[in-house]
């Protein structure tokens, strides 16, 4: 019999854990190259995307309620401060979010989860804006 105290499933578990987060981040950065509308944000990243990929994968693992892999390797994310060198306005925020939405679709994440995550991503991406519009 299941206990009424049983904690709810985290988004990390609902998505399918580590392999699902890796797949999502891989697809996210693939799309940044494939889709011309995302090229301006791809160009802000290093030519070799592997370390950016590893950082986002580790960050999302903890952000989704899974193991805090980013903290274990790099310490506190201080995301806003780390994005200050890159000019992020509404266009960059929206390109990042569109790329992530498309990656979630391509990975087969079901609609209710996709919409809930998009809303949460919006909050984080909007907070990263550092240019007056
Ligand atoms: C709003 C539009 C965004 C743009 C244009 C953007 C762009 C970038 C760029 C250019 C880097 C540096 C890559 C590197 O050093 O390898 C970076 C790092 C990072 N971004 Fe974003 N980002 C955005 C939003 C987000 C959001 C919403 C998240 C999380 C949900 C996120 C998570 C990260 C992480 C974890 C790093 C690595 C930080 C570090 O350790 O240096 N970013 N981002």
Short mmCIF file of C-alpha atoms and ligand atoms in Angstrom, two decimals:
data_model
loop_
_atom_site.label_atom_id
_atom_site.label_comp_id
_atom_site.label_asym_id
_atom_site.label_seq_id
_atom_site.Cartn_x
_atom_site.Cartn_y
_atom_site.Cartn_z
CA UNK A 1 0.00 0.00 0.00
CA UNK A 2 1.39 3.40 -0.86
CA UNK A 3 1.80 5.88 1.96
CA UNK A 4 -0.11 9.18 1.81
CA UNK A 5 3.17 10.80 2.92
CA UNK A 6 4.93 9.65 -0.25
CA UNK A 7 6.63 12.65 -1.84
CA UNK A 8 5.39 13.68 -5.26
CA UNK A 9 7.46 12.81 -8.27
CA UNK A 10 9.95 15.51 -9.24
CA UNK A 11 9.98 16.86 -12.81
CA UNK A 12 13.40 15.14 -13.09
CA UNK A 13 11.81 11.76 -12.38
CA UNK A 14 8.74 12.45 -14.52
CA UNK A 15 10.96 13.29 -17.50
CA UNK A 16 12.96 10.08 -17.21
CA UNK A 17 15.98 11.09 -15.12
CA UNK A 18 19.58 11.56 -16.21
CA UNK A 19 19.29 10.18 -19.76
CA UNK A 20 16.30 12.42 -20.50
CA UNK A 21 18.10 15.57 -19.28
CA UNK A 22 21.15 14.70 -21.39
CA UNK A 23 18.98 14.15 -24.45
CA UNK A 24 17.19 17.46 -23.94
CA UNK A 25 20.41 19.46 -23.62
CA UNK A 26 22.01 17.69 -26.62
CA UNK A 27 18.96 18.50 -28.75
CA UNK A 28 18.86 22.10 -27.46
CA UNK A 29 22.40 22.80 -28.65
CA UNK A 30 21.93 20.87 -31.92
CA UNK A 31 18.94 23.08 -32.71
CA UNK A 32 20.95 26.21 -31.95
CA UNK A 33 23.13 25.25 -34.93
CA UNK A 34 20.37 23.88 -37.17
CA UNK A 35 17.91 26.76 -36.91
CA UNK A 36 19.02 30.14 -38.36
CA UNK A 37 16.75 32.08 -35.93
CA UNK A 38 18.96 30.86 -33.05
CA UNK A 39 22.34 31.63 -34.63
CA UNK A 40 22.74 34.95 -32.81
CA UNK A 41 22.61 33.20 -29.44
CA UNK A 42 24.75 30.28 -30.66
CA UNK A 43 27.46 32.81 -31.61
CA UNK A 44 27.67 33.99 -27.99
CA UNK A 45 28.81 30.48 -26.99
CA UNK A 46 32.28 29.00 -27.55
CA UNK A 47 32.86 27.22 -30.90
CA UNK A 48 33.27 23.95 -28.98
CA UNK A 49 29.92 23.61 -27.22
CA UNK A 50 30.89 20.65 -25.03
CA UNK A 51 31.57 22.61 -21.82
CA UNK A 52 28.40 24.72 -22.23
CA UNK A 53 26.49 21.49 -22.80
CA UNK A 54 27.96 19.90 -19.66
CA UNK A 55 27.14 23.00 -17.58
CA UNK A 56 23.54 23.25 -18.73
CA UNK A 57 23.01 19.50 -18.29
CA UNK A 58 24.38 19.65 -14.75
CA UNK A 59 22.42 22.78 -13.90
CA UNK A 60 19.12 21.38 -15.19
CA UNK A 61 19.63 18.14 -13.28
CA UNK A 62 19.41 20.06 -10.00
CA UNK A 63 16.91 22.67 -11.24
CA UNK A 64 14.46 19.87 -12.15
CA UNK A 65 14.75 18.29 -8.71
CA UNK A 66 17.44 15.70 -9.47
CA UNK A 67 21.04 15.50 -8.24
CA UNK A 68 22.73 18.94 -7.86
CA UNK A 69 25.50 18.09 -10.36
CA UNK A 70 26.34 21.71 -11.21
CA UNK A 71 26.89 22.66 -7.55
CA UNK A 72 29.06 19.58 -7.05
CA UNK A 73 31.43 20.61 -9.85
CA UNK A 74 31.23 24.40 -10.14
CA UNK A 75 29.68 25.67 -6.90
CA UNK A 76 26.78 28.12 -6.75
CA UNK A 77 25.50 28.85 -10.28
CA UNK A 78 25.15 32.67 -9.85
CA UNK A 79 23.41 32.49 -13.20
CA UNK A 80 22.59 36.15 -13.64
CA UNK A 81 26.15 37.24 -12.89
CA UNK A 82 27.54 34.60 -15.25
CA UNK A 83 25.35 35.89 -18.07
CA UNK A 84 26.33 39.54 -17.65
CA UNK A 85 29.12 39.37 -20.27
CA UNK A 86 26.48 38.51 -22.91
CA UNK A 87 24.01 41.12 -24.09
CA UNK A 88 20.63 39.51 -23.34
CA UNK A 89 17.46 41.36 -24.29
CA UNK A 90 13.96 40.27 -25.26
CA UNK A 91 15.08 38.83 -28.63
CA UNK A 92 17.79 36.69 -27.01
CA UNK A 93 15.45 35.54 -24.22
CA UNK A 94 12.79 34.57 -26.73
CA UNK A 95 15.25 32.75 -29.01
CA UNK A 96 16.56 30.75 -26.03
CA UNK A 97 13.01 29.83 -24.97
CA UNK A 98 11.91 28.92 -28.52
CA UNK A 99 14.97 26.70 -28.89
CA UNK A 100 14.22 24.99 -25.58
CA UNK A 101 10.54 24.53 -26.46
CA UNK A 102 11.48 22.92 -29.77
CA UNK A 103 14.00 20.66 -28.01
CA UNK A 104 11.31 19.58 -25.53
CA UNK A 105 8.95 18.79 -28.42
CA UNK A 106 11.63 16.85 -30.29
CA UNK A 107 12.35 14.83 -27.15
CA UNK A 108 8.67 13.87 -26.88
CA UNK A 109 8.04 15.60 -23.55
CA UNK A 110 4.29 15.54 -23.08
CA UNK A 111 2.37 18.77 -23.41
CA UNK A 112 1.38 19.47 -19.80
CA UNK A 113 4.97 18.98 -18.63
CA UNK A 114 6.30 21.03 -21.56
CA UNK A 115 4.04 23.96 -20.71
CA UNK A 116 4.88 23.81 -16.99
CA UNK A 117 8.60 23.75 -17.77
CA UNK A 118 8.29 26.53 -20.35
CA UNK A 119 6.69 28.75 -17.72
CA UNK A 120 9.50 28.03 -15.27
CA UNK A 121 12.16 28.55 -17.99
CA UNK A 122 10.52 31.85 -18.86
CA UNK A 123 11.01 33.11 -15.30
CA UNK A 124 14.70 32.21 -15.34
CA UNK A 125 15.34 33.49 -18.88
CA UNK A 126 13.55 36.78 -18.23
CA UNK A 127 15.60 37.32 -15.07
CA UNK A 128 18.75 36.95 -17.23
CA UNK A 129 17.90 40.05 -19.28
CA UNK A 130 20.59 42.66 -18.79
CA UNK A 131 19.85 45.28 -21.46
CA UNK A 132 17.26 48.04 -21.29
CA UNK A 133 14.74 47.63 -24.15
C1 LIG B 1 17.94 34.24 -21.87
C2 LIG B 1 18.73 33.81 -22.85
C3 LIG B 1 20.03 33.11 -22.60
C4 LIG B 1 21.17 33.27 -23.34
C5 LIG B 1 21.32 34.13 -24.58
C6 LIG B 1 22.20 32.45 -22.73
C7 LIG B 1 23.51 32.35 -23.15
C8 LIG B 1 24.53 31.76 -22.46
C9 LIG B 1 25.93 31.84 -22.79
C10 LIG B 1 26.49 32.56 -24.00
C11 LIG B 1 26.62 31.14 -21.86
C12 LIG B 1 28.14 30.91 -21.78
C13 LIG B 1 28.48 29.55 -22.29
C14 LIG B 1 29.79 29.03 -21.75
O1 LIG B 1 30.47 29.70 -20.98
O2 LIG B 1 30.11 27.89 -22.10
C15 LIG B 1 25.65 30.63 -20.92
C16 LIG B 1 25.96 29.87 -19.82
C17 LIG B 1 25.04 29.23 -19.05
N1 LIG B 1 23.67 29.32 -19.16
FE1 LIG B 1 22.67 30.55 -20.39
N2 LIG B 1 21.67 31.79 -21.64
C18 LIG B 1 20.35 32.16 -21.53
C19 LIG B 1 19.46 31.69 -20.61
C20 LIG B 1 19.70 30.65 -19.75
C21 LIG B 1 18.70 29.99 -18.94
C22 LIG B 1 17.21 30.34 -18.94
C23 LIG B 1 19.35 29.03 -18.22
C24 LIG B 1 18.83 28.04 -17.25
C25 LIG B 1 17.57 27.65 -17.18
C26 LIG B 1 20.75 29.10 -18.56
C27 LIG B 1 21.76 28.31 -18.03
C28 LIG B 1 23.10 28.48 -18.24
C29 LIG B 1 24.15 27.81 -17.51
C30 LIG B 1 23.98 26.80 -16.39
C31 LIG B 1 25.37 28.29 -18.01
C32 LIG B 1 26.78 27.93 -17.54
C33 LIG B 1 27.23 28.98 -16.53
C34 LIG B 1 28.70 28.82 -16.18
O3 LIG B 1 29.03 27.93 -15.40
O4 LIG B 1 29.53 29.59 -16.68
N3 LIG B 1 20.93 30.08 -19.50
N4 LIG B 1 24.39 31.01 -21.31
#
